[in-house]
PDB file of C-alpha atoms in Angstrom:
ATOM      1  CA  UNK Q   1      75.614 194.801 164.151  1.00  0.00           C
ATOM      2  CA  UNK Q   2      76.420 192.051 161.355  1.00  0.00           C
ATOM      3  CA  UNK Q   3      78.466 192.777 158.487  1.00  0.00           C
ATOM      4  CA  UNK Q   4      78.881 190.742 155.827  1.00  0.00           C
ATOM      5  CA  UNK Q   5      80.737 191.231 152.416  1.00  0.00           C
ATOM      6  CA  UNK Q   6      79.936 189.989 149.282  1.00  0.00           C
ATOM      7  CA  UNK Q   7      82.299 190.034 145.888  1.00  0.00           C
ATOM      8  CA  UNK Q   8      81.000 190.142 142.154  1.00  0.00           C
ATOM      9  CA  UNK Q   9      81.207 191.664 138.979  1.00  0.00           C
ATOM     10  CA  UNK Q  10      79.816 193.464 135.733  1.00  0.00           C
ATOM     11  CA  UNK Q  11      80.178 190.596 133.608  1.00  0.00           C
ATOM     12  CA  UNK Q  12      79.952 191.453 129.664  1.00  0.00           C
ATOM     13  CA  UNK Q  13      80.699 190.329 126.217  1.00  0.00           C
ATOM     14  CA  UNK Q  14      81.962 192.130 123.452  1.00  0.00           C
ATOM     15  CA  UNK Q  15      81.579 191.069 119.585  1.00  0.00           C
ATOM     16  CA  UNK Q  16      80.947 192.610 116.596  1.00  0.00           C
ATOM     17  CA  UNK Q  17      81.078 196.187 118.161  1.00  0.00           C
ATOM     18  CA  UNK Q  18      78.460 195.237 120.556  1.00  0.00           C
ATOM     19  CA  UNK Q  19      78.423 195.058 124.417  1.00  0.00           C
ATOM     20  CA  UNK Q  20      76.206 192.961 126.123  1.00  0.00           C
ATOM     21  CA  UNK Q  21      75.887 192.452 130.004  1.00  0.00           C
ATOM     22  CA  UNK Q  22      75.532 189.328 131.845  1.00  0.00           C
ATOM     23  CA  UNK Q  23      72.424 189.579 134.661  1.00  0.00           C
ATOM     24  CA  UNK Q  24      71.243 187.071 136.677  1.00  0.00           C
ATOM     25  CA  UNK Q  25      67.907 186.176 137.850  1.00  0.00           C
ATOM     26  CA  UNK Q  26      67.795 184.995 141.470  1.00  0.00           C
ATOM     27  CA  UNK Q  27      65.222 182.490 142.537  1.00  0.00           C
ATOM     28  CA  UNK Q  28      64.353 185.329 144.692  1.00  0.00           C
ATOM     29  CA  UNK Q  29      63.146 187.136 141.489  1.00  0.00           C
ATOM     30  CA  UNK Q  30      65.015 190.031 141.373  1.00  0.00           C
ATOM     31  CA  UNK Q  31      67.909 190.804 138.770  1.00  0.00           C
ATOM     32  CA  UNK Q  32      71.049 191.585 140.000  1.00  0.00           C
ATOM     33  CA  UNK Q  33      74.953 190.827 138.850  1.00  0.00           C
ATOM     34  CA  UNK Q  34      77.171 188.204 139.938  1.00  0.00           C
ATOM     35  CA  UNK Q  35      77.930 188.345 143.103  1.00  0.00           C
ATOM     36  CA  UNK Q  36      78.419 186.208 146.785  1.00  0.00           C
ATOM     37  CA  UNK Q  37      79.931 186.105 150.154  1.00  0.00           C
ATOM     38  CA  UNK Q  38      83.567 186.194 150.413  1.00  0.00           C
ATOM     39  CA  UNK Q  39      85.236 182.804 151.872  1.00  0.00           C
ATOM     40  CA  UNK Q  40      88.136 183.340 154.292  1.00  0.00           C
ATOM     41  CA  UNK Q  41      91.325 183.329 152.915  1.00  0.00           C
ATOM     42  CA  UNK Q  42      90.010 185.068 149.579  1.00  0.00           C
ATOM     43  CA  UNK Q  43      90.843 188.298 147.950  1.00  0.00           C
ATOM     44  CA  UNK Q  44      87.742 190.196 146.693  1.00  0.00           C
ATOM     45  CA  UNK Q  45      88.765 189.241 142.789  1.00  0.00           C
ATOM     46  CA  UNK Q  46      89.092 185.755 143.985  1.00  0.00           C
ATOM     47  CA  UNK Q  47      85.593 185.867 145.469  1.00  0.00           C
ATOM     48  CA  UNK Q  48      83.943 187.685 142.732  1.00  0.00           C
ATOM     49  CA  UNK Q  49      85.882 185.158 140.148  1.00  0.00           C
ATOM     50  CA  UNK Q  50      85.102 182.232 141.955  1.00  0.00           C
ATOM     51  CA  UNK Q  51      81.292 184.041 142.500  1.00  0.00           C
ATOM     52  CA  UNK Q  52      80.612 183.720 139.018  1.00  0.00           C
ATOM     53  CA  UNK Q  53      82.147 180.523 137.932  1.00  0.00           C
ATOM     54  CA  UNK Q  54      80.043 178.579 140.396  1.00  0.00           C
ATOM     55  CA  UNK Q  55      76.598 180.810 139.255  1.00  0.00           C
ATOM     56  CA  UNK Q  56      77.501 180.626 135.624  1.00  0.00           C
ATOM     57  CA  UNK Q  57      80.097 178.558 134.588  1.00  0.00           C
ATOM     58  CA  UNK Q  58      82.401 181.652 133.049  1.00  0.00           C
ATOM     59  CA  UNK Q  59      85.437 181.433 133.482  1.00  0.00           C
ATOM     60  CA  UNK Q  60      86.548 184.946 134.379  1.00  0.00           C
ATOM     61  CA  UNK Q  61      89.127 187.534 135.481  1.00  0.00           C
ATOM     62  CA  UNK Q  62      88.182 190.320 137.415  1.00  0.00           C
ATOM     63  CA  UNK Q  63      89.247 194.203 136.147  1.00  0.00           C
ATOM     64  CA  UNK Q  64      90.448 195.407 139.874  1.00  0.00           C
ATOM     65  CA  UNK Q  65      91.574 198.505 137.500  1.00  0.00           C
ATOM     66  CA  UNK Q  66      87.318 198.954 138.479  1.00  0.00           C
ATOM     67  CA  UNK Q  67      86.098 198.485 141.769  1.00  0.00           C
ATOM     68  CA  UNK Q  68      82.729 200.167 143.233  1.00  0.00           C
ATOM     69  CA  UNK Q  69      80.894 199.667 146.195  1.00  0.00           C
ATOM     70  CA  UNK Q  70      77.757 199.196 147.415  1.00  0.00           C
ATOM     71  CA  UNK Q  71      75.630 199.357 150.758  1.00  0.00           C
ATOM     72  CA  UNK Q  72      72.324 198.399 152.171  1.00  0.00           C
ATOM     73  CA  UNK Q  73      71.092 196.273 154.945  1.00  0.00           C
ATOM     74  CA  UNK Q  74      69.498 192.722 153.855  1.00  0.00           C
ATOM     75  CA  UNK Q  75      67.567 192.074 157.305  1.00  0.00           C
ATOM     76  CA  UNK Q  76      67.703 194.125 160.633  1.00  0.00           C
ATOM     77  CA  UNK Q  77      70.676 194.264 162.418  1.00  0.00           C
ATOM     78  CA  UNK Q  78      72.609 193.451 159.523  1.00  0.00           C
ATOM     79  CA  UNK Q  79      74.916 196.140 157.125  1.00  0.00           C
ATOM     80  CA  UNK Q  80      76.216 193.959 154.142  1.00  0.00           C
ATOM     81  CA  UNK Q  81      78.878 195.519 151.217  1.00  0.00           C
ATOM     82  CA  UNK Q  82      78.956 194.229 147.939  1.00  0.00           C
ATOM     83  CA  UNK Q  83      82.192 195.105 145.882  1.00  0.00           C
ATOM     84  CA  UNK Q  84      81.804 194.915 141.847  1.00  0.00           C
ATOM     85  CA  UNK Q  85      85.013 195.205 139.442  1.00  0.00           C
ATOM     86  CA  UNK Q  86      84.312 194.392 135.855  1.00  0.00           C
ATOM     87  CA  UNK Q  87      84.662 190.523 134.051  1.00  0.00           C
ATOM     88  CA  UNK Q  88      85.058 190.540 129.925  1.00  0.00           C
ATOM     89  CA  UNK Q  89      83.709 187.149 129.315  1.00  0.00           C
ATOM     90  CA  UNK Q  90      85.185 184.881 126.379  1.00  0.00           C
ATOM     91  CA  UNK Q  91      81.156 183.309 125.656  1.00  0.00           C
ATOM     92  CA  UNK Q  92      78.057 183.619 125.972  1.00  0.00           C
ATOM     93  CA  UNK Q  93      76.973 179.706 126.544  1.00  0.00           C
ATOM     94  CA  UNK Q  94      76.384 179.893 130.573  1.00  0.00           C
ATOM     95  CA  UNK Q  95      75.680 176.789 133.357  1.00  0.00           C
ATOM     96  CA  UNK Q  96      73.555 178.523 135.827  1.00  0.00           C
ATOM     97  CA  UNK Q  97      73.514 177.175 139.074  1.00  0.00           C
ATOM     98  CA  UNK Q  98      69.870 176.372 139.973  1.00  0.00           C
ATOM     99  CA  UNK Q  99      70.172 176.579 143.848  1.00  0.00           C
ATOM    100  CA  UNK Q 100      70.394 180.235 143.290  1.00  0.00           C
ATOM    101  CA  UNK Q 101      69.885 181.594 139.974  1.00  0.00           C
ATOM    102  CA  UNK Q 102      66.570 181.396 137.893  1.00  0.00           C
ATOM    103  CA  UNK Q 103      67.556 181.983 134.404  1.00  0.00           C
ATOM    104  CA  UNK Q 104      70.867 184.682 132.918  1.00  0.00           C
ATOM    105  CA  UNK Q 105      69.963 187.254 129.796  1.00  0.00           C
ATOM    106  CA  UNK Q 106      72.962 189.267 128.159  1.00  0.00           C
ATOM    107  CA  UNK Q 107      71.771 192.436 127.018  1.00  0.00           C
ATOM    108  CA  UNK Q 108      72.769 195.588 125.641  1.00  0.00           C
ATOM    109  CA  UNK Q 109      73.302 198.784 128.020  1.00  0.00           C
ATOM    110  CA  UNK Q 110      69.683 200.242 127.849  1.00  0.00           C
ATOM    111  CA  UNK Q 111      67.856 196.992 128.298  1.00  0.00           C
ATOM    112  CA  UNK Q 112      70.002 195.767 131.190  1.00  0.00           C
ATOM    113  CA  UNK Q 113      69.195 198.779 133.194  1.00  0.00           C
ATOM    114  CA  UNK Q 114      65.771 198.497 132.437  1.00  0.00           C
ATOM    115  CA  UNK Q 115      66.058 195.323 133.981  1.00  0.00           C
ATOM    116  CA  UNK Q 116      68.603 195.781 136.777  1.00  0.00           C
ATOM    117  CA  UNK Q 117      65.653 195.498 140.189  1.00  0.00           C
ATOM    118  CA  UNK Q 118      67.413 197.798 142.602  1.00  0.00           C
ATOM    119  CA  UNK Q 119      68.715 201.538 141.655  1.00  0.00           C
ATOM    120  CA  UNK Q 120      72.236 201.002 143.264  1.00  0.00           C
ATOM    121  CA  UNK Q 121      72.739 198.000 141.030  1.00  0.00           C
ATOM    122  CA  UNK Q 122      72.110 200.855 137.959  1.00  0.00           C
ATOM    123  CA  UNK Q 123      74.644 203.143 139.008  1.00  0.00           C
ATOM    124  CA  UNK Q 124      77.284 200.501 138.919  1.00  0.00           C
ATOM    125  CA  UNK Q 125      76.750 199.674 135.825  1.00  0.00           C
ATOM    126  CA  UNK Q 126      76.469 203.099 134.842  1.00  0.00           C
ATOM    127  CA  UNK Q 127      79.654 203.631 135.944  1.00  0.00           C
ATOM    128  CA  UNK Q 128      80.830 200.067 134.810  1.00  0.00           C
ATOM    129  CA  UNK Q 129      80.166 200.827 131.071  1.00  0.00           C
ATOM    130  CA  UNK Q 130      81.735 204.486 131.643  1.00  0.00           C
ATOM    131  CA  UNK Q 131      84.976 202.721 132.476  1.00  0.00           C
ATOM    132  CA  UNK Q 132      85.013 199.938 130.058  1.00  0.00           C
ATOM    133  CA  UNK Q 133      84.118 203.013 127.239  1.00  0.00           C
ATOM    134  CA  UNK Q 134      87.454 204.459 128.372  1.00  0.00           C
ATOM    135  CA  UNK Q 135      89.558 200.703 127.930  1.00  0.00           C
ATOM    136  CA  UNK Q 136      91.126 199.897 124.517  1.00  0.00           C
ATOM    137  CA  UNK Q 137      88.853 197.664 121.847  1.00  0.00           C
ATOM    138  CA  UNK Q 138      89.415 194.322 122.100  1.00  0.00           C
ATOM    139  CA  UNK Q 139      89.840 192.840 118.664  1.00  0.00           C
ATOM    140  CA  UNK Q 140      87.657 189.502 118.187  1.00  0.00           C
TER     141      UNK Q 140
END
């Protein structure tokens, strides 16, 4: 069996009492979060970090105060884990990189799930915007 790990994050924004999520969409077409394979040598914040600076061109720290995981398995044979922690981003203005991703939208809660393509994907940010509820305001 192949296993293969993958690092990312709930990316958001936060102005004006608003908080809006960062998804991607791949040239696959699906929408999904920020996310790839971890190097060797890396922690999982440096992958998911690194993850989204090449995709978007944020400049990022992960939240390892979050951290939830998710399974499935991409082709036969093959179990992959994707680890998420949560990324406040400083802007908005993205550079996405077009080998992978398609386009980006930041949206609010409702939308993003609406747009999120797999189920899993939902419950972390479910429980990604339960957590960041429970942090303390940021002041702009």
């Amino acid at each position: 069996m192949i296993r293969e790990k993958s690092c990312g994050a709930v990316v958001y924004y936060e102005a004006a009492g608003e908080r809006l999520y960062l998804l991607e969409e791949m040239r696959a077409g699906h929408y999904s979060m920020p996310k790839g394979h971890v190097e060797p040598g890396e922690s999982e914040a440096e992958t998911a970090e690194r993850e989204i600076g090449e995709e978007t061109g944020l400049a990022v720290t992960a939240d390892t105060g979050f951290r939830a995981c998710e399974s499935y398995r991409p082709y036969p044979g093959c179990v992959k884990e994707v680890v998420f922690f949560t990324a406040r981003a400083g802007q908005t203005a993205v550079a996405v990189q077009p080998e992978e991703v398609r386009s980006v939208c930041w949206l609010p809660l409702k939308a993003a799930l609406a747009r999120l393509s797999y189920e899993e994907d939902r419950e972390i940010l479910r429980k990604a915007d339960a957590y960041l509820d429970k942090l303390p305001a940021h002041s702009e």
